[in-house]
XYZ file of C-alpha atoms in Angstrom:
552
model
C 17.304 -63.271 123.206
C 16.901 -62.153 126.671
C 18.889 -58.711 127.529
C 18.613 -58.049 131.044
C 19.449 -54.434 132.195
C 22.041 -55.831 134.735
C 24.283 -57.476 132.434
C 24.372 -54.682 130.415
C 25.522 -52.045 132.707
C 28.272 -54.690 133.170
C 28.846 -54.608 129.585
C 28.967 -50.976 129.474
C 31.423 -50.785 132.636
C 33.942 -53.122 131.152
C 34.011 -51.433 128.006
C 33.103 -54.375 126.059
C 33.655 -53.996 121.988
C 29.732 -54.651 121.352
C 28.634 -51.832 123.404
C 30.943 -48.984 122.373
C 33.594 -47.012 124.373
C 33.538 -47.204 127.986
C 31.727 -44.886 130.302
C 32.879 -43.504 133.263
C 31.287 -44.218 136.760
C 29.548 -40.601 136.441
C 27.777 -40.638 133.209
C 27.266 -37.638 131.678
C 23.567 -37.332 130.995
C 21.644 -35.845 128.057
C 20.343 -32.117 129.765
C 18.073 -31.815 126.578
C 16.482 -35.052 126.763
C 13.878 -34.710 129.927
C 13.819 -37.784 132.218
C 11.409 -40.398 131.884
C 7.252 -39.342 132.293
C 4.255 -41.050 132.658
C 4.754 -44.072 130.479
C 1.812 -44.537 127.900
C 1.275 -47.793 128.754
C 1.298 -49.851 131.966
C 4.133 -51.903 133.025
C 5.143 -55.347 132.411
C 3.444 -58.046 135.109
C 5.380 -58.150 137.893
C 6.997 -54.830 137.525
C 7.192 -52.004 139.637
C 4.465 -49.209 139.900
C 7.364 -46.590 139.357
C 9.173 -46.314 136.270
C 12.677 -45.549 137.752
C 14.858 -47.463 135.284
C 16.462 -44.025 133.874
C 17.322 -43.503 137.576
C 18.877 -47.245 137.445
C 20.587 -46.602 134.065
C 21.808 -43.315 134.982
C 23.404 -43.958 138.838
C 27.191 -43.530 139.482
C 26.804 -46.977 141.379
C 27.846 -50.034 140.489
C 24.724 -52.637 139.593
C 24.468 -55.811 141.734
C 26.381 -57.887 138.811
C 29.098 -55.684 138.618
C 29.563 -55.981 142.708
C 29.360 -59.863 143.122
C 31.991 -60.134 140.228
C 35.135 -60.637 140.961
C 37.477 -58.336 138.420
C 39.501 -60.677 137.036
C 36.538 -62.441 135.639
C 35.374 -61.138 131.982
C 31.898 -60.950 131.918
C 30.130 -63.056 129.025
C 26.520 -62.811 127.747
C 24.756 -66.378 127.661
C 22.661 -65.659 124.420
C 19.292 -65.460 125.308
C 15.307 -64.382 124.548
C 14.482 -61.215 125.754
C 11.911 -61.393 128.483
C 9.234 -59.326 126.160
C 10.097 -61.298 123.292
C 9.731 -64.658 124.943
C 5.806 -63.398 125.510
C 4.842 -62.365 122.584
C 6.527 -65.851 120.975
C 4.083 -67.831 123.404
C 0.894 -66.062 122.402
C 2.222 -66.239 118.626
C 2.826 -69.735 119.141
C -0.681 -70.412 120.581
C -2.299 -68.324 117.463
C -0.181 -70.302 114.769
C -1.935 -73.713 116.660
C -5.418 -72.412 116.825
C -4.917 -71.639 113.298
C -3.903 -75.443 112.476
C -7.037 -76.544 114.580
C -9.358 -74.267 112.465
C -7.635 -75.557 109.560
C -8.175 -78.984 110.260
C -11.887 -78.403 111.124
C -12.573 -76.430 108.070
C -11.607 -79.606 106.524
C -13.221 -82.071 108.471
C -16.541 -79.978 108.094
C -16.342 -79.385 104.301
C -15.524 -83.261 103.566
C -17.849 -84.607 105.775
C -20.903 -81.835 104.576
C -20.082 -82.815 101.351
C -20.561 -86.705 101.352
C -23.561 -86.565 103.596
C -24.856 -84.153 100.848
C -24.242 -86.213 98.624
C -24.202 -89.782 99.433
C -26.636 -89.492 102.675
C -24.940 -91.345 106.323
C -24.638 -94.557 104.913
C -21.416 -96.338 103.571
C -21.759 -98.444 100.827
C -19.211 -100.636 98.422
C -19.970 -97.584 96.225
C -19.244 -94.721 97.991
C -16.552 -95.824 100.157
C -13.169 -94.390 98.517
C -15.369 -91.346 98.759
C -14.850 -91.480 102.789
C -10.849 -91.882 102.266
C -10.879 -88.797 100.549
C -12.985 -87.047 103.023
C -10.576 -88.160 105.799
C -7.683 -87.242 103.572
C -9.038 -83.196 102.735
C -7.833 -81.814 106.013
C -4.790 -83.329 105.964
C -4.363 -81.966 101.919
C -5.487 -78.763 103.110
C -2.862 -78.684 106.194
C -0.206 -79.141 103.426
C -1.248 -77.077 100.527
C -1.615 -73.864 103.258
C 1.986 -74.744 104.843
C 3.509 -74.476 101.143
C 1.602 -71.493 100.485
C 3.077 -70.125 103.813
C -0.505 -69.605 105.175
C 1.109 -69.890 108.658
C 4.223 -67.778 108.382
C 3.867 -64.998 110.713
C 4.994 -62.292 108.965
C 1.342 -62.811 106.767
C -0.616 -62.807 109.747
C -2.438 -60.856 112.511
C -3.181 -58.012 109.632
C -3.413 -57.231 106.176
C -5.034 -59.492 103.763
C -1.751 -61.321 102.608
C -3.057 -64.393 104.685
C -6.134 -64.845 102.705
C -4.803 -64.518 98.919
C -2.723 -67.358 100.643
C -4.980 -69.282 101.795
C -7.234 -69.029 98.214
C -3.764 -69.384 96.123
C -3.332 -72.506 98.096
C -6.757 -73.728 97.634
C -6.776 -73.010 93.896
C -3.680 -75.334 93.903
C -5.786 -77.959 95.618
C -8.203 -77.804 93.123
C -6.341 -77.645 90.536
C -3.613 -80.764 91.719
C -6.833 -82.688 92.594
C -7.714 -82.569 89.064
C -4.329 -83.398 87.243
C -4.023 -86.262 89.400
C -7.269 -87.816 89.025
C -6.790 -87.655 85.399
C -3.268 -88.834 85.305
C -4.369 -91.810 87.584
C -7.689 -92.475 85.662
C -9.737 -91.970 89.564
C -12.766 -92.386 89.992
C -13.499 -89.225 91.446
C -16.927 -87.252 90.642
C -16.308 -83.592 89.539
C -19.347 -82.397 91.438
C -17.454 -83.813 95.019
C -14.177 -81.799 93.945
C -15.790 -79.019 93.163
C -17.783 -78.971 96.326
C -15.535 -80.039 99.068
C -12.816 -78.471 98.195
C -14.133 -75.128 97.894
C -16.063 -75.562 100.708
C -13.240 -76.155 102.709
C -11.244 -73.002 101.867
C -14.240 -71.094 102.272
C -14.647 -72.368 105.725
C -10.764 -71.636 106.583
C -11.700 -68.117 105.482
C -13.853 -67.632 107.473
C -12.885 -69.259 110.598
C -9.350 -67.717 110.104
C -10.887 -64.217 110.416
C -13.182 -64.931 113.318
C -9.744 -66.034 114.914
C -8.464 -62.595 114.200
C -11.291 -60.868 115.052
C -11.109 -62.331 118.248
C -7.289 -61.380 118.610
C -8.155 -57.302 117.221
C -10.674 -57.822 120.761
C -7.854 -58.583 122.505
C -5.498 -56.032 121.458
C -8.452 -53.500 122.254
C -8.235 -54.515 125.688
C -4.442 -54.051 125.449
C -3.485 -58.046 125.788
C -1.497 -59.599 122.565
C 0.931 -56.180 121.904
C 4.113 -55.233 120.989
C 6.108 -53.113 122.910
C 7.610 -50.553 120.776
C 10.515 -48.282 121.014
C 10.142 -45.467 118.551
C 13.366 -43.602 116.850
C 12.815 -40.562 115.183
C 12.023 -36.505 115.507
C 9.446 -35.600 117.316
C 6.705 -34.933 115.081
C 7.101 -38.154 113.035
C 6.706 -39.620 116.376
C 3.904 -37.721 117.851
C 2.618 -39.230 114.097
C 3.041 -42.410 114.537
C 1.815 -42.728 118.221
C -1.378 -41.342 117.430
C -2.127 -43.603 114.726
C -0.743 -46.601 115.912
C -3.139 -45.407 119.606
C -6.318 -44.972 116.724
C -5.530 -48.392 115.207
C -4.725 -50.586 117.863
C -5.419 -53.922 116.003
C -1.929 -53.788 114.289
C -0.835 -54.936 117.672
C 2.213 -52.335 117.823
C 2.428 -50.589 121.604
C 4.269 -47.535 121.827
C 6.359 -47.328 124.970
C 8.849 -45.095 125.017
C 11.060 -42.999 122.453
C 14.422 -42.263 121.131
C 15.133 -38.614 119.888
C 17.753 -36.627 117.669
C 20.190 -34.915 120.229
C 19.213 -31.301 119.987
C 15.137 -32.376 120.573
C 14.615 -31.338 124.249
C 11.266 -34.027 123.872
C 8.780 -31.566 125.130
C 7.169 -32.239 122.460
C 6.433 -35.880 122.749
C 4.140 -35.781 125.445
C 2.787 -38.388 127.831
C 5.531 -40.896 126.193
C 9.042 -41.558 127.990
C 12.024 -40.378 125.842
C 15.000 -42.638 126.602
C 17.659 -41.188 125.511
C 19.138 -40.393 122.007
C 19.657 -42.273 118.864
C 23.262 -43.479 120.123
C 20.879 -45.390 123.213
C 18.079 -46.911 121.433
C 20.083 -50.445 122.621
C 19.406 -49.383 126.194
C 16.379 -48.436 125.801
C 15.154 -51.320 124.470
C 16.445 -52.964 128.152
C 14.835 -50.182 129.999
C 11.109 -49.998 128.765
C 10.987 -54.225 127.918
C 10.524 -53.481 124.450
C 10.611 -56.365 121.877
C 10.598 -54.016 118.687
C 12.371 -50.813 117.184
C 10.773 -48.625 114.892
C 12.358 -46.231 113.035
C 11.344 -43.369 111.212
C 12.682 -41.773 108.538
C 14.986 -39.192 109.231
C 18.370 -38.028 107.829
C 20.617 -39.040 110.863
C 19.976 -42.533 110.890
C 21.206 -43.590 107.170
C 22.166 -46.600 105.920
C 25.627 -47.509 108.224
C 23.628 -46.189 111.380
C 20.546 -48.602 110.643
C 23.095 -50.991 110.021
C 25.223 -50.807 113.546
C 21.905 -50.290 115.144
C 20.694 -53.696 113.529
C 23.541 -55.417 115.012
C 22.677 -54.144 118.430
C 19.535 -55.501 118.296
C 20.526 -58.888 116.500
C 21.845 -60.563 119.692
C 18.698 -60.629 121.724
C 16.580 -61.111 118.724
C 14.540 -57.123 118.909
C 12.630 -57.175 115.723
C 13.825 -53.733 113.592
C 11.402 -52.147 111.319
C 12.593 -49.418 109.118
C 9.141 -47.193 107.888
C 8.990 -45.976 104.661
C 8.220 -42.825 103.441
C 5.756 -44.078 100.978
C 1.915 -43.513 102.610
C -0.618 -45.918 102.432
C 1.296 -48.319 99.821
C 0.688 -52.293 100.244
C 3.240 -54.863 100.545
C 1.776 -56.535 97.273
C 2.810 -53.160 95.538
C 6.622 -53.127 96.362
C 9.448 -55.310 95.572
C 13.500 -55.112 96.975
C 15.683 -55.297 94.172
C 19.220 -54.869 95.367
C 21.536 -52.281 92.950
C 25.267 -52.857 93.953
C 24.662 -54.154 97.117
C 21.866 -50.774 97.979
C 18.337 -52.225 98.264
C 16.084 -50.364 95.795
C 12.428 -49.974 96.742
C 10.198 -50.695 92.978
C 6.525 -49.273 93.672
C 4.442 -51.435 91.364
C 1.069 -49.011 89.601
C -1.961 -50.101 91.103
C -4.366 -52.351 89.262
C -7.353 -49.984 88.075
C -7.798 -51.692 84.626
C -7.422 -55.131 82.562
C -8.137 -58.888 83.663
C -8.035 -58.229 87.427
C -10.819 -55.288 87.453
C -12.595 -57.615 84.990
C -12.897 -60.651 87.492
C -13.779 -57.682 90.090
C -16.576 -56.975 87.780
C -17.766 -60.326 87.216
C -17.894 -60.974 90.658
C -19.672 -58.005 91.621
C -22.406 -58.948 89.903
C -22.596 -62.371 90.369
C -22.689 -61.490 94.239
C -25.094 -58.683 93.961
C -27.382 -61.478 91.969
C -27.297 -63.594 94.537
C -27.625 -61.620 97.598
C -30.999 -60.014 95.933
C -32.341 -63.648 95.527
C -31.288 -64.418 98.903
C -32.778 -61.083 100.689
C -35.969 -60.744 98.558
C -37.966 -61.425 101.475
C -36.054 -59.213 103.642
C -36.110 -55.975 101.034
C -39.783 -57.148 100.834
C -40.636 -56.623 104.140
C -38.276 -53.161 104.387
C -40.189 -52.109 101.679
C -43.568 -52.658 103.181
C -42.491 -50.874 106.561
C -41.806 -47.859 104.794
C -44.746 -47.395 102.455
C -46.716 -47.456 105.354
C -44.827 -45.767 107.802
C -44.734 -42.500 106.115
C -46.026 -40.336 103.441
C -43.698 -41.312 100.013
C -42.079 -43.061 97.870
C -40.225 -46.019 99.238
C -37.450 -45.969 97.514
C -35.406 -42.830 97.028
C -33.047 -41.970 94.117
C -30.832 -39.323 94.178
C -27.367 -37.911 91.742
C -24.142 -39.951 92.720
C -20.592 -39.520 90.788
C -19.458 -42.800 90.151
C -15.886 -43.712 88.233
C -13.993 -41.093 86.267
C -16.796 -38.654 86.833
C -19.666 -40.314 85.617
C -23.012 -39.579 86.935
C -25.926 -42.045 87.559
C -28.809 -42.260 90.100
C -28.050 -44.379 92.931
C -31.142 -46.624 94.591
C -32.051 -46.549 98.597
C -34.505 -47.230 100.799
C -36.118 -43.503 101.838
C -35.188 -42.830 105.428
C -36.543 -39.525 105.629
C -39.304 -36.994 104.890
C -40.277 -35.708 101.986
C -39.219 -32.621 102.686
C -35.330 -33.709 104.025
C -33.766 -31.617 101.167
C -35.446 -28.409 101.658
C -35.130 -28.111 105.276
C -31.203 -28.730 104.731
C -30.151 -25.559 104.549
C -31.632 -24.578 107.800
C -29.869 -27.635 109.183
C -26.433 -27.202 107.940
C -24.787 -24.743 110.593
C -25.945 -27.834 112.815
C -23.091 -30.144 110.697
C -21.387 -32.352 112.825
C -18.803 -33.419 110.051
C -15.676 -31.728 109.512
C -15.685 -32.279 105.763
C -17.968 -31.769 102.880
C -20.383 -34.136 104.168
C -23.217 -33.299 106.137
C -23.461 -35.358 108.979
C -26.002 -35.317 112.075
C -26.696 -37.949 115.014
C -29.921 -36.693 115.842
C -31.320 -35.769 112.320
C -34.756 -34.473 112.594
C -35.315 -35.164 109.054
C -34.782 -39.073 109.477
C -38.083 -40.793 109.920
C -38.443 -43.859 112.974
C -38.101 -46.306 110.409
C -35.375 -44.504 108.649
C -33.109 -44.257 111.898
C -33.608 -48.232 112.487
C -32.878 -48.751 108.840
C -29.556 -46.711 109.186
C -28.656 -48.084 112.489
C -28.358 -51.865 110.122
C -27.507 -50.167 107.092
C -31.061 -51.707 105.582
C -31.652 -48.490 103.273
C -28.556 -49.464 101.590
C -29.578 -52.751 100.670
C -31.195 -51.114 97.015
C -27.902 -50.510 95.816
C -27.629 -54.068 94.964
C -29.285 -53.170 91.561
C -26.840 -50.237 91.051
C -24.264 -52.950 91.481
C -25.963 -55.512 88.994
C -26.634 -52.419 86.415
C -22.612 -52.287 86.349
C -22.736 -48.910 88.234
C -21.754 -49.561 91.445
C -19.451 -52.362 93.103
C -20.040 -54.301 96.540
C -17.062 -53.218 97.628
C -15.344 -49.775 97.241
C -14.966 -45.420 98.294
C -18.297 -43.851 99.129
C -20.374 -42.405 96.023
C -20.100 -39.109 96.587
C -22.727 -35.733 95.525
C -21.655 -34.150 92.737
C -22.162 -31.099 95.160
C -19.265 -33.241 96.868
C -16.946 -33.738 94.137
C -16.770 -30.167 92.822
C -15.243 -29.490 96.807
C -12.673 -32.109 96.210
C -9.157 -30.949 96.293
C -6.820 -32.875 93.471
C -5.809 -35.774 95.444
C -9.052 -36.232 96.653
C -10.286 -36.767 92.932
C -8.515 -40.152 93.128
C -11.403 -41.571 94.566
C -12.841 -41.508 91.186
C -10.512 -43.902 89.537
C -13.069 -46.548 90.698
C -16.282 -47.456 91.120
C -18.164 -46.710 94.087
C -18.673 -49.317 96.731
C -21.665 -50.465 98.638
C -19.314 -50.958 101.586
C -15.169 -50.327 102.073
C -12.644 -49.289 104.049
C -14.052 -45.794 105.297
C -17.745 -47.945 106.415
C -15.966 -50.960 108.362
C -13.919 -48.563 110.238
C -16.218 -46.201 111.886
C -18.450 -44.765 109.091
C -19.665 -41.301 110.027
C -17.313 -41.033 113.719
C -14.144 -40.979 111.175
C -13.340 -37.481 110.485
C -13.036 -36.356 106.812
C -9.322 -36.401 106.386
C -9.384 -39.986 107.552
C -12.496 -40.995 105.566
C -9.879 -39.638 102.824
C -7.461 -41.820 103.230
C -8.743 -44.924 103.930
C -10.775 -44.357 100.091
C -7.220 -44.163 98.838
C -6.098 -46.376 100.265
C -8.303 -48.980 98.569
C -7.872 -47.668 95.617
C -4.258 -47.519 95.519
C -4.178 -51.275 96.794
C -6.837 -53.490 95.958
C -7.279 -56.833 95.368
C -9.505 -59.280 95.524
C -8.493 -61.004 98.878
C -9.046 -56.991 100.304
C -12.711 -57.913 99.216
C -13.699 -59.976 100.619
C -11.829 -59.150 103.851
C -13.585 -56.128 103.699
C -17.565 -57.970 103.366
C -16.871 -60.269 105.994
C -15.801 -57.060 108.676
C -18.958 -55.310 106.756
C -21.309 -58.088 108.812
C -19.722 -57.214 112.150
C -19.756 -53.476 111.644
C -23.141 -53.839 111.103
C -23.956 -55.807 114.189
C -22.245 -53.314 115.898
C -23.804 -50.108 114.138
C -20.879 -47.769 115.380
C -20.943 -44.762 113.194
C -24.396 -45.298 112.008
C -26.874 -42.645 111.804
């Protein structure tokens, strides 16, 4: 897959079929499209500190290939990886192996928990299939997650398509178990299935999004990325950098850009332009790139995305078309192909029948079992406040919840008495570029309040909302009805569900996200949830919190 810049001057120069007509010694250069700038990322290891391959590509003299050849030898391509490809295979590669590992010890841990719990550390005549079936759960689990495709990579490094996977394949373990215990009359004690084997996708869970975790720490630190060669106009790219810059877990690296011919790429700033949409195959060779985005625009239709494809196919670039469609999961869409044109079917999202009702159940079920389990802990919050400061100690106040519906939502008070009165005094002080009123150094929050924020502790009352069927653990923020009657129309989605305890908008920066972003992360739960989203969501919830970014 490897396309090295050399060899494809060479191509160029003897006019080979695959790359076009030939050029002449003198190429005539692009005066709209400015020469490269200061790339937005470094350069590859081992590369120069001076980006002069547009100087390379663009000089009337002959590259070292084309001078050692002699001419009466053709030139042919050995098929190859491309040098930025081969890297990101290798760290892929290691990923897809630690996930095994995990795999295996989520197995090992869960079988070997549950027949100590069980049984105790000795082996007996009566217990002893019962260790053959502990050794065997790993290796059951290795199997059921390779059929469920747990460890294709297209389902990992993001989304939650890995998880539903990894539960779909562990409800198939459970329920195989089962059927073949009954068909073969075992001997096998209900209580053990149902332990183990739960236990054991639980643990691959969880250690599966540590692992990630660990891998969105190392695409902070710019290790683990893509290199991405964007094709588009200028704004939709000035878009997409900026996003893909904000979000820099989804591993994608912009490097350098392709533009329409009349753009003069002033625009694009701080990002090397290329060339034009006719170059994006050279580009690709130029910035090391090992992917192609491109953007929707009316130039590149279905023929060019289709000759640009081939371009790529050779050294293996991975091409990724983006779709109008905002903030619309895979789960959602489905390719049907309509005389040989691939149609795009947008599924509705799931806001009512059995789906919201196992939401519900287990909403309350976990909201049951997390007051049990922090009853000392809401115990002790509670004491600190009472006697910290003159007041109640809890504070209720008028949320909307779904379709509109008001009820009074349950939190720990973090402030004085007097918080709402003083607000208007406050509010040319708001630090929030929405309806909310946000501020970091709040002179209504009490010194127990602002420690109670910083670990979200005065949220932990909502739990009851939650059990009361008014809330859910996860979901958008419930807003003020002073809030909602701001809302513009699309905003108003938010209201198709029930507000969360924790979701999207809290795990990725609570108050530091600005309102338009708070926006659509909201809808974009809503317009793509699922339960595997869930719980995704609760287990970033604990690390946001140990982190408090964006609380106050």
């Amino acid at each position: 897959m490897s396309q090295d810049v050399s060899e494809g001057r060479a191509d160029a120069s003897t006019g080979s079929p695959n790359r076009g007509p030939r050029r002449s010694a003198a190429r005539s250069r692009n005066t709209k499209i400015p020469g490269p700038v200061v790339p937005l990322s470094p350069p590859p290891a081992g590369a120069a500190t001076s980006n002069n391959a547009m100087e390379r590509h663009w000089s009337p003299r002959p590259s070292r290939s084309q001078a050692v050849r002699p001419a009466n030898r053709p030139f042919v391509r050995n098929r190859g990886r491309h040098a930025a490809m081969s890297r990101r295979q290798l760290w892929e590669r290691r990923y897809v192996w630690s996930l095994v590992l995990s795999d295996l010890t989520a197995g090992v841990a869960a079988g070997v928990a549950t027949f100590m719990v069980r049984f105790g550390d000795a082996v007996t005549q009566y217990n002893r299939a019962y260790t053959f079936y502990s050794a065997l759960l790993p290796i059951l689990l290795l199997v059921v997650l390779a059929i469920s495709r747990a460890y294709e990579r297209r389902y990992l490094f993001v989304g939650s398509d890995e998880y539903q996977r990894v539960i779909r394949g562990g409800v198939g373990l459970i329920a195989g178990s089962a059927v073949v215990s009954y068909a073969l009359n075992l001997d096998l004690a209900r209580s053990y299935v149902l332990v183990a084997l739960p236990a054991a996708v639980a643990a691959a869970v969880v250690l599966r999004f540590l692992l990630r975790k660990r891998l969105h720490l190392a695409r902070a630190r710019g290790e683990n990325l893509r290199r991405v060669i964007v094709v588009g106009h200028e704004l939709s790219v000035i878009g997409i950098t900026r996003q893909l810059r904000r979000e820099r877990y989804h591993g994608l690296e912009v490097v350098g850009a392709c533009l329409p011919p009349e753009a003069d790429g002033i625009g694009v700033d701080g990002l090397t332009v290329y060339g034009t949409f006719d170059e994006v195959a050279s580009a690709v060779e130029q910035a090391d790139a090992d992917t192609v985005v491109v953007l929707s625009c009316p130039e590149l239709d279905g023929a060019a995305v289709r000759r640009l494809a081939w371009q790529l196919e050779r050294d293996e670039v991975d091409l990724v078309v983006a779709s109008a469609l905002v903030d619309v999961a895979g789960a959602r869409t489905t390719i049907r192909p309509f005389d040989g044109l691939p149609m795009l079917h947008v599924e509705h999202p799931r806001l009512h029948g059995g789906s919201r009702l196992v939401k519900d159940v287990f909403d309350r079920l976990g909201a049951l079992a997390l007051l049990i389990v922090s009853g000392p802990v809401l115990l002790s919050v509670a004491l600190c406040v009472g006697l910290s400061s003159r007041g109640p100690v809890l504070f209720r106040q008028v949320r909307v919840g779904r379709d509109g519906r008001e009820f009074r939502i349950f939190k720990f008070r973090s402030m004085y008495l007097d918080a709402e009165a003083r607000l208007a005094e406050l509010r040319h002080l708001n630090e929030h570029d929405g309806v909310l009123f946000k501020m970091r150094d709040d002179p209504r929050v009490t010194p127990v309040g602002r420690w109670l924020r910083r670990f979200s502790l005065d949220e932990m009352p909502q739990l009851l909302n939650v059990l009361l069927g008014q809330m859910s653990l996860v979901g958008p923020r419930p807003p003020l009805p002073t809030e909602v009657a701001a809302y513009a129309d699309d905003v108003r989605r938010r209201l198709a569900v029930k507000p969360g305890m924790t979701g999207l908008w809290q795990v990725s920066g609570r108050s530091d996200l600005s309102w338009e972003e708070a926006v659509r992360l909201d809808l974009r739960y809503v317009e793509n949830w699922s339960l595997s989203l869930d719980l995704v969501i609760l287990l970033r919830t604990v690390t946001a919190v140990v982190r408090s970014s964006g609380a106050y």
